[in-house]
Short mmCIF file of N, CA and C in Angstrom, two decimals:
data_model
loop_
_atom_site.label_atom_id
_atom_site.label_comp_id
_atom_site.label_asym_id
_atom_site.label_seq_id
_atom_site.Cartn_x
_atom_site.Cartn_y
_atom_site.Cartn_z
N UNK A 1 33.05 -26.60 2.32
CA UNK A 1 32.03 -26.31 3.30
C UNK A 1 31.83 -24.81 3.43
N UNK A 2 33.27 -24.25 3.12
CA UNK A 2 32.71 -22.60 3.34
C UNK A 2 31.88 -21.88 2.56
N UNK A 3 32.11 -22.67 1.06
CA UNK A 3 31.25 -22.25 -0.11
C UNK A 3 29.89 -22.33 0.68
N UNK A 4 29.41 -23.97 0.90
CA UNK A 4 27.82 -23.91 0.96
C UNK A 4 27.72 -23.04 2.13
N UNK A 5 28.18 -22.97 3.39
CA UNK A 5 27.74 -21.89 3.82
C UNK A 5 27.86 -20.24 3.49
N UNK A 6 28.04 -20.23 2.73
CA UNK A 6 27.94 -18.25 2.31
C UNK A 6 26.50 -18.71 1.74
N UNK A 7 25.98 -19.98 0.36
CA UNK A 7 24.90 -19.78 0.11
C UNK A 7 24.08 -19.60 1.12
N UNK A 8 24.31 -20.38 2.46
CA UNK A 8 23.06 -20.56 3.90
C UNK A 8 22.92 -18.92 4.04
N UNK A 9 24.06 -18.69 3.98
CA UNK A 9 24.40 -17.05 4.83
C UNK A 9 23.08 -16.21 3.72
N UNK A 10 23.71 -16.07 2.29
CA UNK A 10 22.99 -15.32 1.48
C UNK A 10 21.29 -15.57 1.49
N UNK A 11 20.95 -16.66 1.51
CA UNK A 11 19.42 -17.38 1.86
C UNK A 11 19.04 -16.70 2.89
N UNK A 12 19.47 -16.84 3.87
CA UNK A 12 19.06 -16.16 5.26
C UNK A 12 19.45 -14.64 5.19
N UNK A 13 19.93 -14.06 4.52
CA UNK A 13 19.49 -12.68 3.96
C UNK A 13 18.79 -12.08 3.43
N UNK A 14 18.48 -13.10 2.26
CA UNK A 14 17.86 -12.97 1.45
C UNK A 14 15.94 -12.82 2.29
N UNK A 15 16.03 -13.54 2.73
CA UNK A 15 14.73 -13.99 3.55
C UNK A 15 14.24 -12.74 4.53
N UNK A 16 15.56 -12.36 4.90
CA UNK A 16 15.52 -11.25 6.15
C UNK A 16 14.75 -10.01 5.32
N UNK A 17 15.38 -9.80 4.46
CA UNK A 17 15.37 -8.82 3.28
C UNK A 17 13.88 -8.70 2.90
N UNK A 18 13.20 -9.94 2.42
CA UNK A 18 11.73 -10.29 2.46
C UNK A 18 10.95 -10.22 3.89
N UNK A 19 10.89 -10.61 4.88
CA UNK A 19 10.61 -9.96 6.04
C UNK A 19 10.78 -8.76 5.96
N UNK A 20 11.65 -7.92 5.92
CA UNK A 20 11.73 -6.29 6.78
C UNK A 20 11.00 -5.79 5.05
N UNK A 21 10.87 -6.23 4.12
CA UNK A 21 10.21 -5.31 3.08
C UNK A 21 8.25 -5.56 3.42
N UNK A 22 8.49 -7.01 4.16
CA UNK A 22 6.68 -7.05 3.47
C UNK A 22 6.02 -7.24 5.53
N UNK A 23 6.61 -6.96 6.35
CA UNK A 23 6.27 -7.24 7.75
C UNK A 23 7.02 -5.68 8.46
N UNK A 24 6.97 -4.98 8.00
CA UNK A 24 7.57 -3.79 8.48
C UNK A 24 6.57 -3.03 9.50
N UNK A 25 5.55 -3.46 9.27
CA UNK A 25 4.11 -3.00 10.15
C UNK A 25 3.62 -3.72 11.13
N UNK A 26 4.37 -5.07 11.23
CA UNK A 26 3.66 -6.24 11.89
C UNK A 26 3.98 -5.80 13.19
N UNK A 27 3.51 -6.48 14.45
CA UNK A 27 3.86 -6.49 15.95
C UNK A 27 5.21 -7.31 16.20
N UNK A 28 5.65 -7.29 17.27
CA UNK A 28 7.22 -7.39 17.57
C UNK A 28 6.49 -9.45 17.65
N UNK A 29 5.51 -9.67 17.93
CA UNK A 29 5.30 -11.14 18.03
C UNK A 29 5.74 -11.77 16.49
N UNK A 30 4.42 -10.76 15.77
CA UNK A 30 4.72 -11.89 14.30
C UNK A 30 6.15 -11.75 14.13
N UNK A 31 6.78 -10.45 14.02
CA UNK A 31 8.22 -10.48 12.84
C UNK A 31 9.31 -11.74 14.20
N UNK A 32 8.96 -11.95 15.23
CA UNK A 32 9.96 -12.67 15.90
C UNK A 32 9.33 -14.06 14.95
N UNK A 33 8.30 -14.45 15.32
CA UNK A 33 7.29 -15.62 14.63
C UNK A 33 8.33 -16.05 13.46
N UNK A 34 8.09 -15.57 12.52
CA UNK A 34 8.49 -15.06 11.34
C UNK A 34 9.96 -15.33 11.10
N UNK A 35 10.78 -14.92 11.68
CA UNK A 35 12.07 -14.91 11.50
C UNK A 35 12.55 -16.34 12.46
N UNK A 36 11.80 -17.09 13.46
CA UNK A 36 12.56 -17.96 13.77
C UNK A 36 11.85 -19.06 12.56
N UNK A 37 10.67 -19.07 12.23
CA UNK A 37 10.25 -19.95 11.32
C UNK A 37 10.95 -19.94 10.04
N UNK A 38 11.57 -18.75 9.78
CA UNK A 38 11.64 -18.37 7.73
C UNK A 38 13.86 -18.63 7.69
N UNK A 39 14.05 -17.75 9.00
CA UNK A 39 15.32 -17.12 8.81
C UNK A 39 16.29 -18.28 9.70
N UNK A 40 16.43 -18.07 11.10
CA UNK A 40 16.98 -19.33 12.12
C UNK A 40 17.27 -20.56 11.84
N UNK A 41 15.96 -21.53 10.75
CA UNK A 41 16.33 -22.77 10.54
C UNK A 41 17.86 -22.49 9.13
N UNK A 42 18.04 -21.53 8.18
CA UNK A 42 18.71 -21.69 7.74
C UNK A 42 20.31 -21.47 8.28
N UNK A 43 20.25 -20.86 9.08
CA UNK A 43 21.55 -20.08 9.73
C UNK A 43 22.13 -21.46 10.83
N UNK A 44 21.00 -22.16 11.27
CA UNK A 44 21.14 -23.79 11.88
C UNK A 44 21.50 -24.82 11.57
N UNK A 45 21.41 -25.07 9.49
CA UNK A 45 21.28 -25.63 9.00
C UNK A 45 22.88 -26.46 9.41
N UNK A 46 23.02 -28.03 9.52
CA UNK A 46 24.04 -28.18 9.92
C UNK A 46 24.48 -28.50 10.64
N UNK A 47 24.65 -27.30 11.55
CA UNK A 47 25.18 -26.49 12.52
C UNK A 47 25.56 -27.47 13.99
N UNK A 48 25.37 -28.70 13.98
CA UNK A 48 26.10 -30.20 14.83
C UNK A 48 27.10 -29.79 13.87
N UNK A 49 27.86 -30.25 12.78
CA UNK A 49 29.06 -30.63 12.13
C UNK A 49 29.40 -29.25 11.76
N UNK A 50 28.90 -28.40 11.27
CA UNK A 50 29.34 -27.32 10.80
C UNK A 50 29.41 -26.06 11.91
N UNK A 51 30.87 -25.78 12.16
CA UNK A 51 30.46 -25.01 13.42
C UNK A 51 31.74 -23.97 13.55
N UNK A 52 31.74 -22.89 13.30
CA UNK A 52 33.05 -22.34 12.70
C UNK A 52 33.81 -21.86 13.30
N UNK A 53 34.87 -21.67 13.63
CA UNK A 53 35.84 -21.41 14.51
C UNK A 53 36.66 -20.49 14.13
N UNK A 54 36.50 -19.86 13.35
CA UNK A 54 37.06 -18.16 13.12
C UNK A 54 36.41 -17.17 13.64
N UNK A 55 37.23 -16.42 14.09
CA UNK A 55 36.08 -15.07 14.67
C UNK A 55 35.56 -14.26 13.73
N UNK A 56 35.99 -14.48 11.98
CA UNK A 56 34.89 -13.43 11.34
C UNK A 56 33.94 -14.42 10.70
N UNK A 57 33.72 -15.52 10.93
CA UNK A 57 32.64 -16.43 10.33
C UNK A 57 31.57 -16.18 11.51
N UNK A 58 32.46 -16.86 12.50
CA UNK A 58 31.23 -16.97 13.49
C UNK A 58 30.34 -14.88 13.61
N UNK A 59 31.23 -14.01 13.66
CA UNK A 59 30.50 -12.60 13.37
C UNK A 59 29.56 -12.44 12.01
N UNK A 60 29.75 -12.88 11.18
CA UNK A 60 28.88 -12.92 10.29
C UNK A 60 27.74 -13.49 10.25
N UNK A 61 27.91 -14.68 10.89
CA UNK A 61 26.14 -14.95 11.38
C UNK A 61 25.17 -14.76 12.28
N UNK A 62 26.61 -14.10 13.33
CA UNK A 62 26.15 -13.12 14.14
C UNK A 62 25.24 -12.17 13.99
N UNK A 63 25.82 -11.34 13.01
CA UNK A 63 25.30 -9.79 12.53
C UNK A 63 23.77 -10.52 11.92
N UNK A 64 23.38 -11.61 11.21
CA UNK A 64 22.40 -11.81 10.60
C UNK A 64 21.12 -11.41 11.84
N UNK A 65 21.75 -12.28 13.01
CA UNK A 65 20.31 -12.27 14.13
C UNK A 65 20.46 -10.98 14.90
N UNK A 66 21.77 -10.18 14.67
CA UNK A 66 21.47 -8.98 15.32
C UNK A 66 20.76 -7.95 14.81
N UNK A 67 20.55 -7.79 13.39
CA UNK A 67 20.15 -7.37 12.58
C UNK A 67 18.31 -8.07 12.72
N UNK A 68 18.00 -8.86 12.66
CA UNK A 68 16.28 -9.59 12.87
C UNK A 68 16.12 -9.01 13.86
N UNK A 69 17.24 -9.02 15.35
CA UNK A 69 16.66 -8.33 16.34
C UNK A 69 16.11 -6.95 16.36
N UNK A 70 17.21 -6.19 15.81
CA UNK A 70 16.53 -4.84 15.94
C UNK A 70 15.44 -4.44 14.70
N UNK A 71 15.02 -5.72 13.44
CA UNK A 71 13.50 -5.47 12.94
C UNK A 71 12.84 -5.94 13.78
N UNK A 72 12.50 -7.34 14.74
CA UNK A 72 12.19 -7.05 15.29
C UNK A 72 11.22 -6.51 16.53
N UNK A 73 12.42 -5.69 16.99
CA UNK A 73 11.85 -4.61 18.16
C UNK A 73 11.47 -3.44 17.54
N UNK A 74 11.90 -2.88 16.36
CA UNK A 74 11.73 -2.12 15.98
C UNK A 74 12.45 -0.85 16.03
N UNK A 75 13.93 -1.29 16.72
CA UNK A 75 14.70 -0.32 17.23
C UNK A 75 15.67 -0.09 16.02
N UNK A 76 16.13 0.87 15.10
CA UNK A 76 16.97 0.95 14.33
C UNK A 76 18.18 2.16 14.83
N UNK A 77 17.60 2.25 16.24
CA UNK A 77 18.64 3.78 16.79
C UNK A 77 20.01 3.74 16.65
N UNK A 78 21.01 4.26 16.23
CA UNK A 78 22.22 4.18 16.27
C UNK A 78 22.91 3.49 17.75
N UNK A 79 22.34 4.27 18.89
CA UNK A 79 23.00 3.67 20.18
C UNK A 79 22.32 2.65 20.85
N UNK A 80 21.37 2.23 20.11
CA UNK A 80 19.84 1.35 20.70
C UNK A 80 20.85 -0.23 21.18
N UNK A 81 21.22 -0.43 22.32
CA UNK A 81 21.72 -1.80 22.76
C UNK A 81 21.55 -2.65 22.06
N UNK A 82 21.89 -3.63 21.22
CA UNK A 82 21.26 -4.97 20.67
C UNK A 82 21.00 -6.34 21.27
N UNK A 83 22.30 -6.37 22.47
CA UNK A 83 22.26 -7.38 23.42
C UNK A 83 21.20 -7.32 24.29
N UNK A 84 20.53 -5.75 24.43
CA UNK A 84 19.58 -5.64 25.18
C UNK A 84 18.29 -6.43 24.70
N UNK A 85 18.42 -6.17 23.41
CA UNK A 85 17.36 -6.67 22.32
C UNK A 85 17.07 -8.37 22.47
N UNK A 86 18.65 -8.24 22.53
CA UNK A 86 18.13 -9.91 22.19
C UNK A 86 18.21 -10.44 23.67
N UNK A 87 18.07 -10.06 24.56
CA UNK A 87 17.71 -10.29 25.97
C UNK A 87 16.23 -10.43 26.08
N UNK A 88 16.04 -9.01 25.51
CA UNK A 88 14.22 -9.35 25.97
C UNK A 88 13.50 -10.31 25.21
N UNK A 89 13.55 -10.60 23.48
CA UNK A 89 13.37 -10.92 22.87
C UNK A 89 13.74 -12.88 23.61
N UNK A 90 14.67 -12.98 24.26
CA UNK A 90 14.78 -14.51 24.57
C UNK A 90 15.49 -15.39 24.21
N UNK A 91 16.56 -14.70 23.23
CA UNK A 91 16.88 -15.04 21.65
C UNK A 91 18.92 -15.51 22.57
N UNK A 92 19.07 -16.69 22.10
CA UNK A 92 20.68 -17.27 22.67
C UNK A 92 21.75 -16.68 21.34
N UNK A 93 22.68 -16.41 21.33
CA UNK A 93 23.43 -16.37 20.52
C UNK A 93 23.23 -17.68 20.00
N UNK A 94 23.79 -17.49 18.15
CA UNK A 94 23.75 -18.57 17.06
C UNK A 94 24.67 -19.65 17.67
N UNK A 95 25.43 -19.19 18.18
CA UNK A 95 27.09 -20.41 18.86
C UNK A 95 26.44 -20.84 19.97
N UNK A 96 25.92 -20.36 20.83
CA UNK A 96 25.39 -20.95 21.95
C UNK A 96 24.47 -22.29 21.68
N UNK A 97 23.60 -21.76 20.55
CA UNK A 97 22.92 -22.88 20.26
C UNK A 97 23.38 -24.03 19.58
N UNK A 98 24.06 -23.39 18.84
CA UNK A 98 25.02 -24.25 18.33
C UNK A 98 25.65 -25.41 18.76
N UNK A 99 26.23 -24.70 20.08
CA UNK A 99 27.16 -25.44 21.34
C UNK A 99 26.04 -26.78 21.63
N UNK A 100 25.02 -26.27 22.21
CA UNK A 100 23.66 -27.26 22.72
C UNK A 100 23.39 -27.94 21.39
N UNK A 101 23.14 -27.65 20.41
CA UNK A 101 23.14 -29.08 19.68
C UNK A 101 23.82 -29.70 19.43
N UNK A 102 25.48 -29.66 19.55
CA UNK A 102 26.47 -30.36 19.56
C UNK A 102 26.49 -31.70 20.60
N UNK A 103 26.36 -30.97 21.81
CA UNK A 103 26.15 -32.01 22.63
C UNK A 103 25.35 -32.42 22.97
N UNK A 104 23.63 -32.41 22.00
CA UNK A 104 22.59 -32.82 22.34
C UNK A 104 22.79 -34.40 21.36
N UNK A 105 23.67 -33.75 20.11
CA UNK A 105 24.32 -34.60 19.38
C UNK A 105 25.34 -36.08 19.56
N UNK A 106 26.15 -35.31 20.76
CA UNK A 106 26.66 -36.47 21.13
C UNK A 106 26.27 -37.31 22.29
N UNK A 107 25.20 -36.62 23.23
CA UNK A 107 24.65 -37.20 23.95
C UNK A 107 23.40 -38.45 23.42
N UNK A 108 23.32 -37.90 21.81
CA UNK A 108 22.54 -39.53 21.11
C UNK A 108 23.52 -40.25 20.79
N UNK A 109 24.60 -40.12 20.45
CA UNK A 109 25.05 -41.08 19.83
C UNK A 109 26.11 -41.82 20.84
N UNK A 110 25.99 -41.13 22.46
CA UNK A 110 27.04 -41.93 23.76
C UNK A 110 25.59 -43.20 24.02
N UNK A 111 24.06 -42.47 23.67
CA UNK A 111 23.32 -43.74 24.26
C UNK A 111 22.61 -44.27 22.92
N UNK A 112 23.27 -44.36 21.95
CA UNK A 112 22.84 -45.55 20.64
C UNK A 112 21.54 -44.92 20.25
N UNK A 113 21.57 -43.79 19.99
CA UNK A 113 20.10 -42.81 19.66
C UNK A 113 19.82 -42.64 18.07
N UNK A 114 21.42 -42.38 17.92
CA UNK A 114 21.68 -42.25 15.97
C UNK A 114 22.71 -43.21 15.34
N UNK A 115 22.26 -43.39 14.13
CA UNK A 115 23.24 -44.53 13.40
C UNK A 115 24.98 -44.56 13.38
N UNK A 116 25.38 -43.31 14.39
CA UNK A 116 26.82 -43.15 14.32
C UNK A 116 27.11 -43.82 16.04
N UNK A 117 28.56 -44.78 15.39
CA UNK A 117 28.73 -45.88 16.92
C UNK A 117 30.05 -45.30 17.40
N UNK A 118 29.60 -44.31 18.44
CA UNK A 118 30.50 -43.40 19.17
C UNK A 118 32.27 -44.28 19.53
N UNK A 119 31.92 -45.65 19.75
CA UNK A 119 33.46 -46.28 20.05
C UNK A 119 34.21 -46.42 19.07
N UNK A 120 34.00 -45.86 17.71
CA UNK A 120 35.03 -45.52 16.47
C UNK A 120 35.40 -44.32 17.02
N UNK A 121 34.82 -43.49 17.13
CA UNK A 121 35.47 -41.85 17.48
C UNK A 121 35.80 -41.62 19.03
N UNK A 122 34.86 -42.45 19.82
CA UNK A 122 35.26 -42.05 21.46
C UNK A 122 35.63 -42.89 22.08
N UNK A 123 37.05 -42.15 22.84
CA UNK A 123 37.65 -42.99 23.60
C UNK A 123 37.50 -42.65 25.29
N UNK A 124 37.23 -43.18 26.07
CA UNK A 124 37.15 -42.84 27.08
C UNK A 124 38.14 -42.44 28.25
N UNK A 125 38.35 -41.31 28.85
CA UNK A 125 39.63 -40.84 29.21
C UNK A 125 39.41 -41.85 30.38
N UNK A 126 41.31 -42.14 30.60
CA UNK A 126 41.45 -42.91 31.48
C UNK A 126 42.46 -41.96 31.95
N UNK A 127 42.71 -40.86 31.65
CA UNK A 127 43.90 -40.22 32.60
C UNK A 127 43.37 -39.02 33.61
N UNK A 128 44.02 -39.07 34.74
CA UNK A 128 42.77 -38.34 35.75
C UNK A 128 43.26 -37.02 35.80
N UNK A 129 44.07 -36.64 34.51
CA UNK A 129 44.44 -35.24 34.02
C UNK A 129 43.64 -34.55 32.86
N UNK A 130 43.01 -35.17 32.94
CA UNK A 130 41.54 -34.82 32.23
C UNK A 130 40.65 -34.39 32.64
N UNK A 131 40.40 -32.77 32.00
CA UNK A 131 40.05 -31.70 32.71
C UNK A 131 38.41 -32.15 32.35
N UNK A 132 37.89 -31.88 33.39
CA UNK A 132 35.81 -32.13 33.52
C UNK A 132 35.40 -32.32 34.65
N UNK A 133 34.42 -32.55 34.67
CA UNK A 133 33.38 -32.82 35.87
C UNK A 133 32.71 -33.52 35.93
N UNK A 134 32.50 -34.57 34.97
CA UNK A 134 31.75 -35.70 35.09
C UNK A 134 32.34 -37.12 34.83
N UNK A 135 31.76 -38.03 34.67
CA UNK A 135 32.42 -39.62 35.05
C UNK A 135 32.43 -40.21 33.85
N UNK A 136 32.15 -39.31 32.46
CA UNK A 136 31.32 -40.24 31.21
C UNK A 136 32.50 -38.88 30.47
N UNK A 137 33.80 -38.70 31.08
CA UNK A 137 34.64 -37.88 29.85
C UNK A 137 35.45 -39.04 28.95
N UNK A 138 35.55 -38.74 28.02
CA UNK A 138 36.88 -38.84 26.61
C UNK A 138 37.72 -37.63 26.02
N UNK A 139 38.55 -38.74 25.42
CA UNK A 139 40.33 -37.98 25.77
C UNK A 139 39.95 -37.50 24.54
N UNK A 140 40.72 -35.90 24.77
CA UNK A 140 40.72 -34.64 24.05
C UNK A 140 41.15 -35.34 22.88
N UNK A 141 40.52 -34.88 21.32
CA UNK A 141 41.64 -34.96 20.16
C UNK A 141 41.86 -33.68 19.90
N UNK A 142 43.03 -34.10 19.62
CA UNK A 142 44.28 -32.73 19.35
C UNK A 142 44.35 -32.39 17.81
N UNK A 143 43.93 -31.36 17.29
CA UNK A 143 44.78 -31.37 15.79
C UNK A 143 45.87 -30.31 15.69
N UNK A 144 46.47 -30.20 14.52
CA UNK A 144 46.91 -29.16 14.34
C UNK A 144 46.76 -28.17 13.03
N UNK A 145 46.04 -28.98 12.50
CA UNK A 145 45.24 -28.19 11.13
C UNK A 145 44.16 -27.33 11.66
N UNK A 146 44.08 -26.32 11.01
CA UNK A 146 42.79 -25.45 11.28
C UNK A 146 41.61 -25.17 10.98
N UNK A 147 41.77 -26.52 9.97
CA UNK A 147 40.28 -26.97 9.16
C UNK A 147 39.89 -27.71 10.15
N UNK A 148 40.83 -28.78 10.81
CA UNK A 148 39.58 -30.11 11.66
C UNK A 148 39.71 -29.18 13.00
N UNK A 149 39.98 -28.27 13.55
CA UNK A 149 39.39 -27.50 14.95
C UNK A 149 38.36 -27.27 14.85
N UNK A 150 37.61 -26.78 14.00
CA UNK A 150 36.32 -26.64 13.89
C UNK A 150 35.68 -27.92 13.93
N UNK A 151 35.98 -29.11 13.72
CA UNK A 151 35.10 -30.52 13.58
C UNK A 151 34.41 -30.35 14.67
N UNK A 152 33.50 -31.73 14.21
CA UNK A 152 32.42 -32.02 15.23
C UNK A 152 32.66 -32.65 16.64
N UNK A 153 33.73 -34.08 16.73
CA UNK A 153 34.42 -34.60 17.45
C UNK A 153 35.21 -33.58 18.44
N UNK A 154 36.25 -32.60 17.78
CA UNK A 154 37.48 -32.05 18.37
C UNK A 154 36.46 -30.62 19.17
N UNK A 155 36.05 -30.59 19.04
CA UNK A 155 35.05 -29.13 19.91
C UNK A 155 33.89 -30.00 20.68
N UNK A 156 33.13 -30.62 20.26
CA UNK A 156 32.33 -31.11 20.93
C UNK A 156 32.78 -32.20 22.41
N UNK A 157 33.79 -32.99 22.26
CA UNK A 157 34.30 -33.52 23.40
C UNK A 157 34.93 -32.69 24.75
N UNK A 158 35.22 -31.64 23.74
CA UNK A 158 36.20 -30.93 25.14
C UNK A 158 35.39 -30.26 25.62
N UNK A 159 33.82 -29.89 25.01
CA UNK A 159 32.64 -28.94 26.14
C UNK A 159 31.75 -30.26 26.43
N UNK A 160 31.78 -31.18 26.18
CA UNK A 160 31.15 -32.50 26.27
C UNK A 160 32.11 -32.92 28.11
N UNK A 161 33.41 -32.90 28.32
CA UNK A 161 34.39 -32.60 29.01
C UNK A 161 34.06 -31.87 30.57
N UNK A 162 33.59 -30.88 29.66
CA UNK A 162 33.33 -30.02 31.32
C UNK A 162 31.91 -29.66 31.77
N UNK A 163 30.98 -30.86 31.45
CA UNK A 163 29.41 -30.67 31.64
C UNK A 163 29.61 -31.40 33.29
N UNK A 164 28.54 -31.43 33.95
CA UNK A 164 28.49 -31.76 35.21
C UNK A 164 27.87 -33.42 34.87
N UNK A 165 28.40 -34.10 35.86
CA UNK A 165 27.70 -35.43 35.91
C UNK A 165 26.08 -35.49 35.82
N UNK A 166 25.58 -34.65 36.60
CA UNK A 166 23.97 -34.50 36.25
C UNK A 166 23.74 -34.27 34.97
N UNK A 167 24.07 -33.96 34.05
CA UNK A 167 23.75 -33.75 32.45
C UNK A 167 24.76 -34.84 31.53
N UNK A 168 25.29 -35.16 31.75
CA UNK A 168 25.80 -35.92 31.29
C UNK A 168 25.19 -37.70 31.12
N UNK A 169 24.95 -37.47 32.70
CA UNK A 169 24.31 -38.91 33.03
C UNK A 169 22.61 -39.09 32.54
N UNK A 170 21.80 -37.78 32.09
CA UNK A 170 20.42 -37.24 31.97
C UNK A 170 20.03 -38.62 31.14
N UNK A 171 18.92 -39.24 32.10
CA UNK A 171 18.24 -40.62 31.45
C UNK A 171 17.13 -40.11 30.01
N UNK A 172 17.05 -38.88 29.54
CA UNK A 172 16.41 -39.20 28.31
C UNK A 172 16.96 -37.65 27.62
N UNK A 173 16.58 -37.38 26.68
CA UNK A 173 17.32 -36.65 25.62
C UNK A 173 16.53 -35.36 26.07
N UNK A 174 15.00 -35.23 26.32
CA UNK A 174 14.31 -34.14 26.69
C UNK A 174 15.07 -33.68 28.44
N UNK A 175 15.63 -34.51 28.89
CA UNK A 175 16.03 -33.70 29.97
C UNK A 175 17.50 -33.79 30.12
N UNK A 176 18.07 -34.07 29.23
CA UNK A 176 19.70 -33.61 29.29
C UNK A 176 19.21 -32.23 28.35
N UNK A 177 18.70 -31.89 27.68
CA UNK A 177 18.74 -30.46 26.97
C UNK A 177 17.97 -29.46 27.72
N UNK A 178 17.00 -29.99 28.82
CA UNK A 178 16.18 -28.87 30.06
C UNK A 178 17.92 -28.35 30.88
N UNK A 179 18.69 -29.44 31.22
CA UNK A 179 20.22 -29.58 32.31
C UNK A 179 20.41 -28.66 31.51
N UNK A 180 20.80 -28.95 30.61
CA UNK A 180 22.04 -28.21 29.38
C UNK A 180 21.58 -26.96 29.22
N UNK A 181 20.38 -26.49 29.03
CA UNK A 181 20.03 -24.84 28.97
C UNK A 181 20.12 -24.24 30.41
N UNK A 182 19.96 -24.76 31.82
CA UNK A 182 20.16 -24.33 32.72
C UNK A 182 21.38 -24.10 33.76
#
């Protein structure tokens, strides 16, 4: 999996690379336009199951959208904020979003939305030492390999875990993800 993602990584460079050579003149609308249409879907690609849990993976795809941000705004200043950038711009960190499709993910498949039947993988916590906030938790899986921490199951349950009953319980998919961004 790490292989195909360096190709995602290099694609979505590659692309960036084509943007800032042939949109270098454009307004801060198109090159945003532009880069969530050309660059974003590849860096997404996945990105329910594939979701990385090292701190220099997850920085590396980092740097991709921090880098779009400041083409851009147009800011290339040495001290020019980037967080500022991607504040105005509107723009969530790649993990954040990440996070939200995870559990937009498992919120189809707790109400029979996608062909995967959550009672193979989810068990429903019955111990009231089970850390969350809502009434619809399952019991943590534990690994100890450092390949399956990153899985889809073992990260997604435990922030699946501490959502509030109002999002959790959300009667359709368009408004558990309005909950979930707010």
């Amino acid at each position: 999996m790490e292989c195909a993602h360096h190709e995602y990584n290099q694609e979505s460079q590659q692309n960036s690379g084509f943007l800032r050579r042939n949109l270098w003149f454009c307004n801060e609308e198109v090159k945003t336009c532009t880069y969530n249409m050309l660059v974003r879907p590849i860096l997404e690609y996945a990105g329910e199951v594939w979701d990385p849990h090292s701190n220099i993976q997850k920085q590396r795809i980092e740097m991709i959208q921090r880098r779009a941000a400041r083409f851009c705004c147009s800011d290339f200043k040495r001290y020019s904020s980037v967080t500022t950038m991607l504040a105005r711009l509107c723009w969530d960190t790649l993990e954040e979003r990440r996070r939200r499709n995870r559990l937009t993910m498992l919120y189809k498949i707790t109400k029979g939305l996608v062909g995967i039947e959550g009672k193979h993988y989810l068990m429903p916590a019955n111990d009231t030492r089970t850390r969350g906030s809502n009434s619809l938790k399952f019991q943590r899986l534990y690994t100890r390999l450092d390949v399956h921490k990153g899985s889809f199951f073992v990260n997604t349950v435990a922030d699946w875990n501490e959502l509030p009953d109002e999002v959790v319980n959300s009667p359709t998919v368009e408004v558990f993800k309005q909950r979930l961004h707010h």
